[in-house]
């Protein structure tokens, strides 16, 4: 017991002051892209290098779909006009798939509060996670929300074992054919009203697996999604911020 | 008559025509001979089309001499004779071959699906996932417990079938495949802009281990030189990945014994190590860190100093948090003499990584088949001998210590020459009709990648073996005669990858 107490002193206080104080992320972290200038009409350099087909031409310029982008930064050095920069803005989540499309005009990912969701879940949200064919990094970084640093519980949000006790389902991975049935069964086991969260590029669009005939390319085609959290994997603060925005807590 | 090609370094490659095609009989008799009498083990065994005919390719490795032997033979009538009863370490490889290519394997002890994937050429799935003829025990007081695919925690899906007699587990059968994304088939036709990124997500917690295996292979085959500083940074990233995962695992073990202090400290500390990786690559899992020709991000003098300083702080916090765990009697009671496998199991079934090293068997690619900068340093493999949960936890502690030292040494050697960041080459030109092999030591153990190219230098087959492929069987064995209530701990002590197995 003595050693336990001693160690408690040594390890110190670990919980972050978020959301009162903004988190400090690695200076090399890539968040919301900023698109400037216009393109040569024939140039496809960024489009060709993108591993997930996240970039498309749009009105003399380009648009990046954050539902597909894996934030690999490969497109950045290829643009001869220096049109693409990734900012450190980690607030990426949105209530709507179309809002994830970043163009020259977009500075920030829009988020619209849903009154009913706020009313029902603001103080308490129990989530059942279903991992459906990703690489496990998304699960791993959702898991850390339970560690003392993020301490998800202090916001009244927690992961629950039984779908029957859950208000919503949070899905990672592109949904493999092999996992589809189990995912649908889990969803059905949730009492209504229920919400669906797609976390990570895979769950939003199939991500790096979108060309495979073994996956469903995300949750959208199967269930109505209420919250999209982009990233490959989403940074824990991106996920935390997304959840808090969703509940109207930040 | 020579029946195989010998490689003496890792990674290596050769032209397919230089790998003699032997007869089925000679192929097997040589494998049996090498495995039983000459200390070789099977690193990879797979089917692949070569010159318009399906071949079996076997790669043997000798942990002491570092030799790799490659042999092949052409399948006649799409069948072959199973040798799993003589060499049990290939039981799963044979099942995989049957599933991927519809090959008939005669006399396999029990031919079942592996990951319920589509046949490579027919594109059909024979069984729905989990639809398996499970091993069953019957009799009075015998009951069956089925768990998964969706589990209680925030983890990946898998199905576990326990045959129990009272509280005791008679047998545990593990059925996976739920995470199957068809990666090996997706890689065909590459290298393409997606290839490297896909390697990074074979198993997200082993981003560095797998991407390193791939780039090494490509660099060897395409003759691309890597600067010494890049090699150094690669080691820093690989060892950081190892530490972060081991720290997390000890925390998880602690949580499952109900000892919360270490669970919560390690949970936090794991994040700190991930953040160190992020300070180098911007991503907590090291995405973009390893690229063909070098590394994606430089570590300059200042960054090296900052990392070294933070590591010192983390080192003392980590070790004291871990030692608290090993000092607690309530913990020791749950981990000592529980979840045992034997040294013989390791040899028979070909277990690798932590599972092998916790049975005092020195299987570590960094030493046995050194790659990159490990060639330039001497590395002693820490070992444990009690083969139980305790040993596997202690192994993690020992590797945390040795990896910390390795990183400190690397950081000290970092010089102020900025690296030339190679432009990401996504369309590397590989030699045509060639076969290459590359091994790395991920934090779970040995990672094997084999690439085969067609006449245009494009990948026709890319075979991946994650350490979990071998080691899930170890978890089954560790549960035999154990208590079902010890399963969570036993499971965490191996902490195997579902997606790395399912691919
Ligand atoms: S950063 Fe995003 S948009 Fe750019 S290449 Fe990578 S995935 Fe594509
Ligand atoms: S989105 Fe990226 S990190 Fe998440 S599961 Fe998919 S590949 Fe892995």
XYZ file of C-alpha atoms in Angstrom, chain B:
503
model
C 20.207 -32.414 -57.253
C 19.729 -29.028 -55.658
C 16.157 -28.402 -54.689
C 16.335 -24.972 -53.136
C 17.846 -21.542 -53.351
C 19.814 -20.238 -50.421
C 19.654 -16.650 -49.229
C 22.143 -15.459 -46.696
C 20.756 -12.077 -45.803
C 17.520 -10.358 -44.935
C 15.987 -8.996 -47.144
C 16.915 -10.984 -50.268
C 15.525 -11.704 -53.668
C 16.170 -13.806 -56.722
C 14.785 -14.645 -60.109
C 12.076 -17.281 -60.054
C 13.846 -19.300 -62.745
C 16.768 -19.646 -60.331
C 14.614 -21.383 -57.751
C 14.648 -24.966 -58.964
C 11.242 -26.558 -59.201
C 11.450 -29.938 -57.517
C 9.056 -32.833 -57.316
C 6.415 -32.973 -54.612
C 8.178 -35.851 -52.927
C 11.562 -34.167 -52.837
C 10.013 -30.871 -51.744
C 8.429 -32.433 -48.662
C 11.221 -34.797 -47.768
C 13.644 -31.892 -47.731
C 11.399 -29.776 -45.545
C 10.911 -32.647 -43.114
C 14.640 -33.322 -43.065
C 15.558 -29.659 -42.538
C 12.981 -29.105 -39.847
C 13.617 -32.297 -37.904
C 17.376 -32.543 -38.184
C 18.822 -29.180 -39.101
C 17.041 -26.673 -36.930
C 15.087 -24.997 -39.679
C 11.532 -23.815 -39.269
C 8.861 -22.800 -41.741
C 8.692 -19.021 -42.101
C 6.213 -19.079 -44.920
C 4.383 -21.626 -47.031
C 1.940 -20.532 -49.665
C 0.468 -21.222 -53.070
C 1.081 -18.954 -56.024
C 0.782 -19.064 -59.784
C 4.159 -19.348 -61.546
C 4.520 -19.910 -65.288
C 0.764 -20.454 -65.544
C 0.709 -23.265 -63.014
C -0.029 -23.238 -59.325
C 3.077 -23.827 -57.228
C 3.703 -24.288 -53.536
C 6.531 -22.157 -52.243
C 8.210 -22.830 -48.917
C 10.610 -20.569 -47.096
C 12.644 -22.127 -44.331
C 14.819 -20.238 -41.898
C 17.559 -21.274 -39.543
C 17.626 -19.054 -36.461
C 21.263 -19.752 -35.656
C 22.884 -19.576 -39.063
C 20.479 -16.936 -40.473
C 20.122 -18.980 -43.663
C 16.915 -18.816 -45.660
C 16.032 -21.674 -47.995
C 13.483 -21.292 -50.739
C 11.980 -24.192 -52.611
C 8.970 -24.816 -54.805
C 7.087 -27.441 -56.743
C 4.271 -27.456 -59.249
C 0.973 -28.828 -57.985
C -0.372 -31.683 -60.031
C -4.164 -31.848 -60.344
C -4.536 -29.101 -57.768
C -3.808 -31.432 -54.854
C -1.023 -32.213 -52.466
C -0.377 -34.513 -49.579
C -0.702 -32.899 -46.145
C 2.369 -32.934 -43.911
C 0.786 -31.185 -40.954
C 0.881 -34.366 -38.870
C 4.625 -34.631 -39.310
C 5.355 -30.889 -39.134
C 2.507 -29.412 -37.046
C 3.855 -25.855 -37.501
C 2.417 -25.834 -41.033
C -1.125 -26.879 -40.091
C -2.531 -23.403 -40.608
C -0.512 -22.703 -43.743
C -2.042 -25.801 -45.332
C -5.547 -24.724 -44.371
C -4.852 -21.297 -45.796
C -3.681 -22.733 -49.113
C -6.808 -24.851 -49.377
C -9.008 -21.840 -48.704
C -7.221 -19.361 -50.966
C -6.817 -21.582 -54.014
C -9.367 -24.355 -53.671
C -6.544 -26.886 -53.460
C -7.385 -30.345 -52.170
C -5.112 -31.215 -49.290
C -5.079 -34.948 -48.721
C -5.082 -36.285 -45.167
C -4.925 -32.967 -43.345
C -5.841 -33.673 -39.700
C -8.783 -31.275 -39.874
C -9.127 -29.007 -42.839
C -11.198 -25.984 -41.847
C -11.567 -22.443 -43.145
C -9.008 -19.976 -41.793
C -10.526 -16.559 -42.347
C -13.559 -17.278 -44.529
C -12.124 -15.440 -47.494
C -12.924 -15.640 -51.162
C -11.067 -18.038 -53.359
C -8.328 -16.064 -55.166
C -9.412 -17.126 -58.625
C -13.071 -18.099 -58.263
C -14.019 -15.167 -56.001
C -16.456 -17.192 -53.974
C -16.789 -17.608 -50.265
C -17.573 -21.176 -49.332
C -18.745 -20.548 -45.769
C -20.296 -17.683 -43.880
C -17.889 -16.306 -41.293
C -17.836 -18.428 -38.159
C -19.706 -21.277 -39.835
C -17.319 -23.966 -38.720
C -17.406 -27.554 -37.664
C -16.190 -26.897 -34.113
C -14.365 -29.417 -31.985
C -16.855 -30.655 -29.423
C -16.706 -32.608 -26.232
C -19.707 -34.437 -24.863
C -20.613 -36.096 -21.620
C -22.187 -35.271 -18.321
C -21.183 -31.906 -16.831
C -19.647 -30.856 -20.104
C -20.876 -27.594 -21.498
C -19.990 -25.185 -24.240
C -19.358 -21.450 -23.931
C -19.403 -19.338 -27.065
C -18.118 -15.746 -27.047
C -18.011 -13.162 -29.818
C -17.604 -11.976 -32.500
C -18.692 -8.794 -30.688
C -16.919 -8.656 -27.334
C -17.508 -6.651 -24.212
C -14.562 -4.298 -24.615
C -13.387 -1.821 -27.190
C -11.621 -4.501 -29.200
C -11.632 -6.368 -32.456
C -14.043 -9.165 -33.313
C -13.318 -12.878 -33.052
C -15.207 -15.969 -32.007
C -14.133 -18.212 -29.126
C -15.615 -21.641 -28.391
C -14.820 -23.168 -25.043
C -15.545 -26.791 -24.250
C -15.734 -26.878 -20.464
C -15.915 -29.481 -17.795
C -17.155 -27.504 -14.821
C -14.926 -24.445 -14.609
C -12.121 -26.203 -16.446
C -11.482 -25.662 -20.096
C -11.014 -28.871 -22.027
C -10.512 -27.108 -25.319
C -10.697 -23.652 -26.777
C -11.214 -23.209 -30.465
C -10.689 -19.788 -31.989
C -12.459 -18.817 -35.179
C -11.338 -15.588 -36.814
C -11.826 -13.862 -40.147
C -14.249 -11.088 -39.161
C -11.616 -8.445 -39.915
C -10.794 -9.908 -43.309
C -10.388 -7.083 -45.815
C -8.791 -9.032 -48.663
C -5.459 -7.241 -48.392
C -3.282 -9.821 -50.139
C -5.511 -9.678 -53.194
C -5.674 -5.875 -53.103
C -1.886 -5.696 -53.263
C -1.772 -7.552 -56.554
C -0.863 -5.325 -59.470
C 1.123 -2.943 -57.241
C 3.249 -1.199 -56.234
C 0.684 1.576 -56.634
C -0.014 4.830 -54.772
C -2.001 2.857 -52.187
C 0.461 0.054 -51.524
C 2.587 1.577 -48.788
C -0.428 3.076 -47.030
C -2.106 -0.305 -47.092
C 0.963 -1.886 -45.510
C 0.642 0.646 -42.708
C -2.839 -0.585 -41.912
C -2.375 -4.361 -42.075
C -2.349 -4.107 -38.318
C -2.600 -0.538 -37.093
C -0.605 -1.107 -33.924
C 2.242 -2.527 -36.032
C 2.360 0.233 -38.627
C 6.137 0.523 -38.439
C 6.835 -3.220 -38.299
C 4.826 -4.005 -41.416
C 5.685 -0.915 -43.450
C 9.355 -1.530 -42.717
C 9.107 -5.131 -43.924
C 7.577 -3.872 -47.156
C 9.968 -1.010 -47.901
C 12.986 -3.165 -47.128
C 11.755 -5.683 -49.617
C 11.107 -3.106 -52.302
C 14.448 -1.406 -51.689
C 16.316 -4.699 -51.953
C 14.512 -5.712 -55.130
C 14.771 -2.323 -56.823
C 18.307 -1.655 -55.620
C 17.453 1.521 -53.716
C 20.043 2.804 -51.275
C 19.052 4.044 -47.822
C 21.194 6.493 -45.892
C 22.593 5.515 -42.538
C 20.699 8.230 -40.754
C 17.426 7.007 -42.206
C 18.235 3.503 -40.992
C 18.797 4.940 -37.547
C 15.507 6.792 -37.491
C 13.738 3.627 -38.603
C 15.022 1.856 -35.516
C 13.902 4.684 -33.271
C 10.394 4.378 -34.730
C 10.301 0.587 -34.558
C 11.451 0.505 -30.946
C 9.076 3.282 -29.916
C 6.261 1.205 -31.366
C 7.449 -1.770 -29.350
C 7.626 0.178 -26.110
C 4.234 1.836 -26.515
C 2.520 -1.491 -27.108
C 4.308 -3.344 -24.337
C 3.509 -0.591 -21.849
C -0.114 -0.696 -22.940
C -0.194 -4.467 -22.577
C 1.147 -4.455 -19.049
C -1.461 -1.833 -18.232
C -4.188 -4.018 -19.733
C -2.965 -7.081 -17.829
C -2.990 -5.027 -14.682
C -6.532 -3.888 -15.371
C -7.673 -7.464 -15.804
C -6.179 -8.537 -12.495
C -8.112 -5.689 -10.931
C -4.945 -3.811 -9.993
C -5.903 -0.353 -11.109
C -2.900 1.855 -10.306
C -0.627 0.289 -12.930
C -3.536 -0.017 -15.349
C -4.194 3.692 -15.268
C -0.542 4.819 -15.235
C 0.398 2.541 -18.099
C -2.651 3.604 -20.076
C -1.434 7.168 -19.819
C 2.235 6.350 -20.383
C 1.456 4.357 -23.508
C -0.127 7.522 -24.867
C 3.011 9.474 -23.999
C 5.115 7.064 -26.049
C 2.646 7.316 -28.927
C 2.938 11.076 -28.682
C 6.707 10.762 -28.998
C 6.144 8.914 -32.255
C 3.758 11.704 -33.232
C 6.443 14.264 -32.469
C 8.454 12.627 -35.249
C 5.798 11.729 -37.826
C 2.784 13.796 -36.776
C 0.781 10.593 -36.338
C 0.619 8.580 -33.122
C 1.029 5.298 -34.962
C 3.918 6.462 -37.116
C 1.999 6.665 -40.388
C 4.195 8.131 -43.092
C 7.293 7.477 -40.998
C 8.778 4.730 -43.141
C 8.898 5.331 -46.865
C 10.667 3.704 -49.770
C 14.220 5.048 -49.841
C 14.297 6.380 -46.311
C 12.049 8.018 -43.777
C 9.287 10.533 -44.159
C 10.478 12.792 -41.349
C 13.871 13.849 -40.132
C 15.041 13.901 -36.554
C 17.396 16.831 -36.178
C 19.688 17.555 -33.254
C 17.062 19.496 -31.351
C 14.342 16.937 -31.791
C 16.752 14.160 -30.812
C 17.610 16.033 -27.640
C 13.957 16.688 -26.806
C 13.042 13.061 -27.350
C 15.981 11.851 -25.265
C 14.995 14.162 -22.450
C 11.368 13.065 -22.490
C 12.389 9.429 -22.680
C 14.379 9.791 -19.473
C 11.340 11.090 -17.627
C 9.074 8.454 -19.144
C 11.579 5.717 -18.419
C 11.567 6.194 -14.681
C 7.797 6.679 -14.537
C 7.193 3.595 -16.658
C 9.485 1.281 -14.786
C 8.181 2.325 -11.409
C 4.574 1.899 -12.575
C 5.392 -1.560 -13.898
C 7.293 -2.607 -10.819
C 4.311 -1.740 -8.710
C 2.449 -4.356 -10.705
C 5.075 -7.044 -10.232
C 5.296 -6.262 -6.536
C 1.618 -6.807 -5.861
C 0.836 -10.232 -4.421
C -2.744 -10.047 -5.635
C -1.354 -9.693 -9.149
C 1.223 -12.440 -8.837
C -1.420 -14.846 -7.681
C -3.259 -14.381 -10.944
C -0.305 -14.601 -13.291
C 2.151 -17.118 -11.918
C 1.841 -20.673 -13.188
C -1.240 -19.767 -15.172
C -1.637 -19.912 -18.934
C 1.376 -22.115 -19.435
C 2.607 -23.433 -22.699
C 5.769 -25.492 -23.030
C 9.055 -25.085 -24.786
C 8.160 -28.112 -26.886
C 4.920 -26.419 -27.976
C 6.929 -23.465 -29.235
C 9.162 -25.699 -31.315
C 6.387 -27.966 -32.540
C 3.903 -25.275 -33.527
C 6.408 -22.635 -34.560
C 5.404 -19.882 -32.130
C 7.317 -16.626 -32.413
C 7.924 -13.383 -30.588
C 6.931 -12.853 -26.966
C 5.313 -16.310 -26.752
C 8.596 -17.992 -27.753
C 10.901 -15.722 -25.791
C 8.863 -16.257 -22.616
C 9.738 -19.959 -23.005
C 13.456 -19.195 -23.225
C 13.531 -19.704 -26.979
C 15.504 -16.956 -28.630
C 13.373 -16.135 -31.652
C 13.984 -12.538 -32.519
C 14.492 -11.347 -36.080
C 16.701 -8.490 -34.903
C 19.270 -11.070 -33.876
C 18.457 -14.110 -35.982
C 18.015 -12.396 -39.332
C 19.324 -8.885 -38.682
C 18.022 -6.153 -40.952
C 18.905 -2.508 -41.493
C 20.889 -0.911 -38.700
C 20.630 -4.022 -36.489
C 23.402 -5.398 -38.654
C 25.697 -2.775 -37.198
C 24.887 -3.267 -33.532
C 24.999 -6.223 -31.245
C 21.728 -7.068 -29.638
C 21.135 -9.538 -26.821
C 17.698 -11.057 -26.715
C 16.238 -10.927 -23.225
C 14.511 -14.190 -22.287
C 12.182 -15.557 -19.629
C 11.740 -19.180 -18.796
C 8.557 -19.830 -16.845
C 6.298 -19.966 -19.948
C 3.302 -18.499 -18.065
C 1.442 -15.194 -18.021
C 4.061 -13.882 -15.626
C 6.856 -14.713 -18.061
C 5.092 -12.997 -20.920
C 4.561 -9.898 -18.798
C 8.201 -9.951 -17.654
C 9.310 -10.325 -21.268
C 7.518 -7.107 -22.045
C 9.239 -5.363 -19.196
C 12.614 -6.679 -20.355
C 11.983 -5.498 -23.907
C 10.873 -2.078 -22.722
C 14.216 -1.753 -20.949
C 16.271 -2.988 -23.885
C 14.347 -0.914 -26.427
C 14.804 2.222 -24.343
C 18.514 1.618 -24.357
C 18.536 1.005 -28.095
C 16.708 4.262 -28.745
C 19.069 6.197 -26.490
C 22.006 4.797 -28.428
C 20.421 5.658 -31.745
C 19.616 9.188 -30.639
C 23.195 9.676 -29.492
C 24.445 8.620 -32.908
C 22.183 11.036 -34.723
C 24.239 13.601 -36.491
C 23.401 17.006 -37.646
C 23.263 16.081 -41.293
C 19.763 16.684 -42.467
C 18.420 13.734 -44.386
C 17.339 14.128 -47.940
C 13.706 13.257 -47.750
C 13.195 10.970 -50.704
C 10.181 11.861 -52.750
C 7.656 9.155 -52.122
C 8.126 6.756 -54.947
C 4.871 5.020 -55.468
C 5.724 3.542 -58.792
C 9.004 1.805 -58.016
C 10.200 -0.488 -60.744
C 10.715 -3.999 -59.444
C 12.633 -6.671 -61.336
C 10.437 -8.967 -63.394
C 9.662 -12.588 -62.534
C 11.346 -12.319 -59.177
C 10.680 -13.453 -55.640
C 11.827 -11.525 -52.590
C 11.575 -12.024 -48.868
C 11.869 -9.609 -45.985
C 11.618 -10.100 -42.238
C 11.292 -7.660 -39.364
C 10.675 -8.009 -35.664
C 7.419 -6.292 -34.854
C 6.533 -5.897 -31.203
C 4.536 -9.132 -31.291
C 7.288 -11.013 -33.082
C 8.438 -12.069 -36.489
C 6.861 -10.455 -39.539
C 7.415 -12.129 -42.905
C 6.659 -10.518 -46.253
C 7.185 -12.283 -49.557
C 6.743 -10.533 -52.899
C 6.486 -12.136 -56.289
C 6.491 -10.146 -59.519
C 5.250 -10.897 -63.013
C 6.999 -10.243 -66.316
C 6.299 -6.501 -65.961
C 7.658 -6.253 -62.434
C 4.180 -5.925 -60.948
C 3.144 -7.832 -57.849
C 1.288 -11.017 -58.680
C 1.436 -12.339 -55.162
C 2.211 -10.705 -51.871
C 2.275 -13.050 -48.907
C 2.116 -11.617 -45.426
C 2.658 -13.536 -42.213
C 1.937 -11.608 -39.063
C 3.257 -13.156 -35.822
C -0.354 -13.628 -34.742
C -0.833 -16.135 -37.543
C 1.321 -18.601 -35.617
C 0.539 -17.525 -32.102
C -3.246 -17.782 -31.839
C -2.697 -21.510 -31.477
C -0.551 -20.755 -28.428
C -3.513 -19.104 -26.728
C -5.591 -22.224 -27.347
C -2.918 -24.405 -25.812
C -2.417 -22.072 -22.857
C -6.101 -22.391 -21.973
C -6.150 -26.195 -21.892
C -6.935 -27.447 -18.418
C -7.123 -23.843 -17.288
C -10.020 -22.009 -15.700
C -12.355 -20.135 -17.967
C -12.094 -17.149 -15.629
C -8.404 -16.881 -16.495
C -9.158 -16.397 -20.158
C -9.109 -12.576 -20.269
C -5.710 -12.457 -18.598
C -4.333 -15.249 -20.700
C -5.605 -13.563 -23.828
C -4.034 -10.222 -22.894
C -0.726 -11.875 -22.074
C -0.428 -12.819 -25.749
C -2.370 -9.811 -27.034
C -2.569 -11.065 -30.592
C -3.778 -9.196 -33.593
C -7.111 -10.041 -35.192
C -6.615 -7.872 -38.256
C -2.991 -8.993 -38.649
C -4.250 -12.563 -38.797
C -7.342 -11.828 -40.875
C -5.571 -9.560 -43.390
